[in-house]
PDB file of C-alpha atoms in Angstrom:
ATOM      1  CA  MET A   1     -67.551 130.537 -91.481  1.00  0.00           C
ATOM      2  CA  LYS A   2     -69.246 127.327 -92.646  1.00  0.00           C
ATOM      3  CA  LYS A   3     -69.745 128.861 -96.113  1.00  0.00           C
ATOM      4  CA  SER A   4     -66.002 129.643 -96.372  1.00  0.00           C
ATOM      5  CA  ILE A   5     -65.057 126.087 -95.438  1.00  0.00           C
ATOM      6  CA  ILE A   6     -67.391 124.710 -98.099  1.00  0.00           C
ATOM      7  CA  GLU A   7     -66.003 127.122-100.728  1.00  0.00           C
ATOM      8  CA  TYR A   8     -62.401 126.153 -99.903  1.00  0.00           C
ATOM      9  CA  GLY A   9     -63.382 122.483 -99.955  1.00  0.00           C
ATOM     10  CA  VAL A  10     -64.894 122.844-103.435  1.00  0.00           C
ATOM     11  CA  ILE A  11     -61.835 124.719-104.728  1.00  0.00           C
ATOM     12  CA  LEU A  12     -59.438 122.128-103.296  1.00  0.00           C
ATOM     13  CA  SER A  13     -61.579 119.340-104.740  1.00  0.00           C
ATOM     14  CA  VAL A  14     -61.462 120.902-108.210  1.00  0.00           C
ATOM     15  CA  PHE A  15     -57.668 121.287-108.016  1.00  0.00           C
ATOM     16  CA  GLY A  16     -57.344 117.736-106.701  1.00  0.00           C
ATOM     17  CA  ILE A  17     -59.418 116.330-109.552  1.00  0.00           C
ATOM     18  CA  LEU A  18     -57.431 118.318-112.129  1.00  0.00           C
ATOM     19  CA  TYR A  19     -54.158 117.052-110.682  1.00  0.00           C
ATOM     20  CA  LEU A  20     -55.243 113.409-110.352  1.00  0.00           C
ATOM     21  CA  THR A  21     -56.640 113.304-113.906  1.00  0.00           C
ATOM     22  CA  GLY A  22     -53.568 115.006-115.363  1.00  0.00           C
ATOM     23  CA  LEU A  23     -55.651 117.878-116.712  1.00  0.00           C
ATOM     24  CA  HIS A  24     -53.781 120.435-114.586  1.00  0.00           C
ATOM     25  CA  THR A  25     -51.122 120.711-117.319  1.00  0.00           C
ATOM     26  CA  GLU A  26     -53.788 121.513-119.921  1.00  0.00           C
ATOM     27  CA  VAL A  27     -55.538 124.038-117.683  1.00  0.00           C
ATOM     28  CA  LEU A  28     -52.296 125.790-116.693  1.00  0.00           C
ATOM     29  CA  GLY A  29     -51.245 125.849-120.360  1.00  0.00           C
ATOM     30  CA  PHE A  30     -54.560 127.468-121.282  1.00  0.00           C
ATOM     31  CA  VAL A  31     -54.121 130.149-118.609  1.00  0.00           C
ATOM     32  CA  GLN A  32     -50.560 130.812-119.734  1.00  0.00           C
ATOM     33  CA  ARG A  33     -51.729 131.176-123.367  1.00  0.00           C
ATOM     34  CA  GLY A  34     -53.780 134.089-122.056  1.00  0.00           C
ATOM     35  CA  VAL A  35     -50.587 135.612-120.663  1.00  0.00           C
ATOM     36  CA  LEU A  36     -48.905 135.228-124.066  1.00  0.00           C
ATOM     37  CA  VAL A  37     -51.649 137.317-125.671  1.00  0.00           C
ATOM     38  CA  THR A  38     -50.453 140.319-123.661  1.00  0.00           C
ATOM     39  CA  GLY A  39     -47.189 140.366-125.637  1.00  0.00           C
ATOM     40  CA  LEU A  40     -45.089 140.687-122.484  1.00  0.00           C
ATOM     41  CA  LEU A  41     -43.210 137.470-123.189  1.00  0.00           C
ATOM     42  CA  ASN A  42     -42.451 137.977-126.884  1.00  0.00           C
ATOM     43  CA  PRO A  43     -38.871 137.188-127.893  1.00  0.00           C
ATOM     44  CA  ASP A  44     -36.760 140.341-128.190  1.00  0.00           C
ATOM     45  CA  VAL A  45     -35.415 140.372-131.735  1.00  0.00           C
ATOM     46  CA  THR A  46     -34.666 144.098-131.984  1.00  0.00           C
ATOM     47  CA  GLU A  47     -31.090 143.875-130.698  1.00  0.00           C
ATOM     48  CA  GLN A  48     -30.272 140.807-132.762  1.00  0.00           C
ATOM     49  CA  GLU A  49     -31.495 142.400-136.000  1.00  0.00           C
ATOM     50  CA  LYS A  50     -28.744 145.036-135.953  1.00  0.00           C
ATOM     51  CA  PRO A  51     -25.600 143.529-134.484  1.00  0.00           C
ATOM     52  CA  SER A  52     -22.627 145.828-134.034  1.00  0.00           C
ATOM     53  CA  ASP A  53     -19.382 145.199-135.900  1.00  0.00           C
ATOM     54  CA  ASN A  54     -17.750 143.702-132.821  1.00  0.00           C
ATOM     55  CA  PHE A  55     -20.744 141.453-132.088  1.00  0.00           C
ATOM     56  CA  SER A  56     -20.136 137.803-132.817  1.00  0.00           C
ATOM     57  CA  ASN A  57     -22.629 134.973-132.595  1.00  0.00           C
ATOM     58  CA  PRO A  58     -21.423 131.508-131.635  1.00  0.00           C
ATOM     59  CA  LYS A  59     -21.470 128.843-134.319  1.00  0.00           C
ATOM     60  CA  ALA A  60     -24.336 126.390-133.952  1.00  0.00           C
ATOM     61  CA  ASP A  61     -23.627 122.760-133.116  1.00  0.00           C
ATOM     62  CA  PHE A  62     -25.010 120.536-135.876  1.00  0.00           C
ATOM     63  CA  SER A  63     -23.867 117.240-134.343  1.00  0.00           C
ATOM     64  CA  MET A  64     -27.296 116.253-133.012  1.00  0.00           C
ATOM     65  CA  GLN A  65     -28.945 113.082-134.268  1.00  0.00           C
ATOM     66  CA  LEU A  66     -32.749 113.180-134.137  1.00  0.00           C
ATOM     67  CA  ILE A  67     -35.622 110.725-134.455  1.00  0.00           C
ATOM     68  CA  ASN A  68     -39.121 111.963-135.288  1.00  0.00           C
ATOM     69  CA  SER A  69     -42.502 110.671-134.132  1.00  0.00           C
ATOM     70  CA  LYS A  70     -42.604 108.214-137.064  1.00  0.00           C
ATOM     71  CA  GLY A  71     -39.234 106.708-136.136  1.00  0.00           C
ATOM     72  CA  GLU A  72     -37.392 108.408-139.014  1.00  0.00           C
ATOM     73  CA  LYS A  73     -33.825 109.573-138.390  1.00  0.00           C
ATOM     74  CA  LEU A  74     -32.623 113.091-139.116  1.00  0.00           C
ATOM     75  CA  ASP A  75     -29.058 114.327-138.965  1.00  0.00           C
ATOM     76  CA  MET A  76     -29.120 118.004-137.981  1.00  0.00           C
ATOM     77  CA  LYS A  77     -26.233 118.573-140.437  1.00  0.00           C
ATOM     78  CA  SER A  78     -28.734 118.048-143.260  1.00  0.00           C
ATOM     79  CA  LEU A  79     -30.435 121.320-142.239  1.00  0.00           C
ATOM     80  CA  LYS A  80     -27.348 123.499-142.813  1.00  0.00           C
ATOM     81  CA  GLY A  81     -28.187 126.471-144.996  1.00  0.00           C
ATOM     82  CA  LYS A  82     -31.676 126.845-143.539  1.00  0.00           C
ATOM     83  CA  VAL A  83     -32.842 129.005-140.678  1.00  0.00           C
ATOM     84  CA  ILE A  84     -33.529 126.609-137.783  1.00  0.00           C
ATOM     85  CA  PHE A  85     -36.173 127.142-135.117  1.00  0.00           C
ATOM     86  CA  LEU A  86     -35.107 124.763-132.312  1.00  0.00           C
ATOM     87  CA  ASN A  87     -37.569 124.525-129.436  1.00  0.00           C
ATOM     88  CA  ILE A  88     -36.872 122.364-126.383  1.00  0.00           C
ATOM     89  CA  TRP A  89     -40.074 121.301-124.642  1.00  0.00           C
ATOM     90  CA  ALA A  90     -41.834 118.518-122.700  1.00  0.00           C
ATOM     91  CA  SER A  91     -45.400 117.208-122.643  1.00  0.00           C
ATOM     92  CA  TRP A  92     -45.673 117.819-118.865  1.00  0.00           C
ATOM     93  CA  CYS A  93     -44.647 121.502-119.140  1.00  0.00           C
ATOM     94  CA  PRO A  94     -47.592 123.982-119.089  1.00  0.00           C
ATOM     95  CA  PRO A  95     -45.591 126.911-120.575  1.00  0.00           C
ATOM     96  CA  CYS A  96     -44.493 124.611-123.411  1.00  0.00           C
ATOM     97  CA  LEU A  97     -48.101 123.727-124.160  1.00  0.00           C
ATOM     98  CA  ALA A  98     -49.102 127.390-123.929  1.00  0.00           C
ATOM     99  CA  GLU A  99     -46.721 128.496-126.687  1.00  0.00           C
ATOM    100  CA  MET A 100     -47.270 125.555-129.061  1.00  0.00           C
ATOM    101  CA  PRO A 101     -50.427 126.816-130.816  1.00  0.00           C
ATOM    102  CA  GLY A 102     -48.547 130.002-131.741  1.00  0.00           C
ATOM    103  CA  ILE A 103     -45.519 128.012-132.911  1.00  0.00           C
ATOM    104  CA  ASN A 104     -47.848 125.891-135.035  1.00  0.00           C
ATOM    105  CA  LYS A 105     -49.291 129.024-136.680  1.00  0.00           C
ATOM    106  CA  LEU A 106     -45.761 130.314-137.301  1.00  0.00           C
ATOM    107  CA  TYR A 107     -44.844 126.942-138.817  1.00  0.00           C
ATOM    108  CA  GLN A 108     -47.838 127.137-141.152  1.00  0.00           C
ATOM    109  CA  SER A 109     -46.818 130.609-142.356  1.00  0.00           C
ATOM    110  CA  VAL A 110     -43.135 130.129-143.237  1.00  0.00           C
ATOM    111  CA  ASP A 111     -41.380 128.729-146.301  1.00  0.00           C
ATOM    112  CA  LYS A 112     -40.335 125.206-145.257  1.00  0.00           C
ATOM    113  CA  ASN A 113     -37.569 125.261-147.905  1.00  0.00           C
ATOM    114  CA  LYS A 114     -35.897 128.085-145.986  1.00  0.00           C
ATOM    115  CA  VAL A 115     -36.911 127.507-142.354  1.00  0.00           C
ATOM    116  CA  ALA A 116     -36.695 124.176-140.490  1.00  0.00           C
ATOM    117  CA  PHE A 117     -38.408 123.445-137.194  1.00  0.00           C
ATOM    118  CA  ILE A 118     -36.953 121.097-134.601  1.00  0.00           C
ATOM    119  CA  MET A 119     -39.487 120.652-131.834  1.00  0.00           C
ATOM    120  CA  LEU A 120     -37.269 118.668-129.478  1.00  0.00           C
ATOM    121  CA  SER A 121     -39.031 116.778-126.702  1.00  0.00           C
ATOM    122  CA  VAL A 122     -37.101 116.083-123.514  1.00  0.00           C
ATOM    123  CA  ASP A 123     -39.752 113.701-122.185  1.00  0.00           C
ATOM    124  CA  ASP A 124     -38.255 110.573-120.603  1.00  0.00           C
ATOM    125  CA  ASP A 125     -40.957 108.624-122.427  1.00  0.00           C
ATOM    126  CA  PHE A 126     -41.179 109.916-126.021  1.00  0.00           C
ATOM    127  CA  SER A 127     -44.512 108.118-126.492  1.00  0.00           C
ATOM    128  CA  LYS A 128     -46.104 110.735-124.197  1.00  0.00           C
ATOM    129  CA  ALA A 129     -44.888 113.505-126.514  1.00  0.00           C
ATOM    130  CA  ILE A 130     -46.175 111.589-129.537  1.00  0.00           C
ATOM    131  CA  LYS A 131     -49.574 111.101-127.881  1.00  0.00           C
ATOM    132  CA  LEU A 132     -49.817 114.837-127.104  1.00  0.00           C
ATOM    133  CA  HIS A 133     -48.713 115.759-130.647  1.00  0.00           C
ATOM    134  CA  ARG A 134     -51.416 113.555-132.181  1.00  0.00           C
ATOM    135  CA  LYS A 135     -54.088 114.795-129.750  1.00  0.00           C
ATOM    136  CA  LYS A 136     -53.341 118.458-130.511  1.00  0.00           C
ATOM    137  CA  GLU A 137     -52.981 117.805-134.272  1.00  0.00           C
ATOM    138  CA  PHE A 138     -50.005 120.147-134.664  1.00  0.00           C
ATOM    139  CA  ASP A 139     -48.607 120.416-138.191  1.00  0.00           C
ATOM    140  CA  PHE A 140     -44.941 120.516-137.157  1.00  0.00           C
ATOM    141  CA  GLU A 141     -43.020 117.309-136.537  1.00  0.00           C
ATOM    142  CA  ILE A 142     -41.623 116.478-133.098  1.00  0.00           C
ATOM    143  CA  PHE A 143     -38.244 114.926-132.341  1.00  0.00           C
ATOM    144  CA  GLN A 144     -36.194 113.272-129.657  1.00  0.00           C
ATOM    145  CA  ALA A 145     -32.399 113.187-129.407  1.00  0.00           C
ATOM    146  CA  PRO A 146     -31.527 109.658-128.266  1.00  0.00           C
ATOM    147  CA  GLY A 147     -27.790 110.405-128.405  1.00  0.00           C
ATOM    148  CA  GLY A 148     -28.173 113.462-126.199  1.00  0.00           C
ATOM    149  CA  ILE A 149     -28.331 117.199-126.702  1.00  0.00           C
ATOM    150  CA  PRO A 150     -25.117 119.088-127.506  1.00  0.00           C
ATOM    151  CA  ARG A 151     -23.783 121.236-124.668  1.00  0.00           C
ATOM    152  CA  LEU A 152     -24.563 124.464-126.554  1.00  0.00           C
ATOM    153  CA  TYR A 153     -28.289 123.695-126.238  1.00  0.00           C
ATOM    154  CA  HIS A 154     -28.303 122.611-122.584  1.00  0.00           C
ATOM    155  CA  THR A 155     -30.781 124.674-120.618  1.00  0.00           C
ATOM    156  CA  GLN A 156     -32.151 124.869-117.108  1.00  0.00           C
ATOM    157  CA  SER A 157     -35.428 126.273-118.399  1.00  0.00           C
ATOM    158  CA  ILE A 158     -38.029 124.785-120.662  1.00  0.00           C
ATOM    159  CA  PRO A 159     -39.308 125.813-123.003  1.00  0.00           C
ATOM    160  CA  THR A 160     -36.176 127.295-124.531  1.00  0.00           C
ATOM    161  CA  THR A 161     -35.987 128.330-128.159  1.00  0.00           C
ATOM    162  CA  TYR A 162     -32.811 128.714-130.194  1.00  0.00           C
ATOM    163  CA  ILE A 163     -32.693 130.389-133.597  1.00  0.00           C
ATOM    164  CA  ILE A 164     -29.870 129.478-135.979  1.00  0.00           C
ATOM    165  CA  ASP A 165     -29.429 131.603-139.091  1.00  0.00           C
ATOM    166  CA  ALA A 166     -28.732 130.285-142.596  1.00  0.00           C
ATOM    167  CA  LYS A 167     -24.981 130.881-142.077  1.00  0.00           C
ATOM    168  CA  GLY A 168     -24.978 128.488-139.111  1.00  0.00           C
ATOM    169  CA  ASP A 169     -24.733 131.085-136.336  1.00  0.00           C
ATOM    170  CA  LEU A 170     -26.764 130.830-133.132  1.00  0.00           C
ATOM    171  CA  VAL A 171     -28.412 134.260-133.211  1.00  0.00           C
ATOM    172  CA  LEU A 172     -31.166 134.066-130.592  1.00  0.00           C
ATOM    173  CA  THR A 173     -31.819 132.194-127.365  1.00  0.00           C
ATOM    174  CA  HIS A 174     -35.198 132.717-125.707  1.00  0.00           C
ATOM    175  CA  SER A 175     -35.723 131.031-122.326  1.00  0.00           C
ATOM    176  CA  GLY A 176     -39.302 130.554-121.198  1.00  0.00           C
ATOM    177  CA  MET A 177     -42.483 130.689-123.184  1.00  0.00           C
ATOM    178  CA  GLY A 178     -42.958 133.220-125.936  1.00  0.00           C
ATOM    179  CA  ASP A 179     -45.369 134.284-128.629  1.00  0.00           C
ATOM    180  CA  PHE A 180     -43.489 133.595-131.854  1.00  0.00           C
ATOM    181  CA  ASN A 181     -46.545 134.052-134.060  1.00  0.00           C
ATOM    182  CA  THR A 182     -46.025 137.757-134.674  1.00  0.00           C
ATOM    183  CA  GLU A 183     -45.307 139.734-137.810  1.00  0.00           C
ATOM    184  CA  GLU A 184     -42.133 141.062-136.183  1.00  0.00           C
ATOM    185  CA  PHE A 185     -40.823 137.545-135.559  1.00  0.00           C
ATOM    186  CA  ARG A 186     -41.730 136.347-139.078  1.00  0.00           C
ATOM    187  CA  SER A 187     -39.813 139.328-140.493  1.00  0.00           C
ATOM    188  CA  TYR A 188     -36.911 138.475-138.220  1.00  0.00           C
ATOM    189  CA  LEU A 189     -36.796 134.902-139.563  1.00  0.00           C
ATOM    190  CA  LYS A 190     -36.845 136.220-143.148  1.00  0.00           C
ATOM    191  CA  SER A 191     -33.917 138.515-142.382  1.00  0.00           C
ATOM    192  CA  LEU A 192     -31.858 135.458-141.344  1.00  0.00           C
ATOM    193  CA  GLN A 193     -32.326 133.536-144.613  1.00  0.00           C
TER     194      GLN A 193
END
């Protein structure tokens, strides 16, 4: 009995320390990266690859104004004609952190002239997102939308990823974390160019 109390005390102490130091987000993200490796949460692109004749994708909303981590402004309209990978995330979100290494590898492997990445932080304090971005040394740029996010991209779940094809159609919405660094997904992005 005394041994059990000590074991529970140690476990609670470890969790308490992780929470108080803010490392719980990192640890949970690491565990969730392990879940991503299973492939269970991969985005389903099979149905979107072969739409039926009566299938119609909504037009994307390009009205969003963005500011990157360097303070540079970007009008989403300037990305028309490219495939857009739009990921909504936050620095305090473990599933967001879990999928980011895979997104970074995907980013490294695509033609930036044909595919644009908008890694859109919804942090109340954008400096926290910038700090995380620098710490992790991701290659993709991060953005905030000071004027707000268009209604089409409102979500109750983060991370959420939207894929817009080169014609300007919203062709995929994936709620929750996913492993986007797969050959199937890279082929899917190429098919949208």
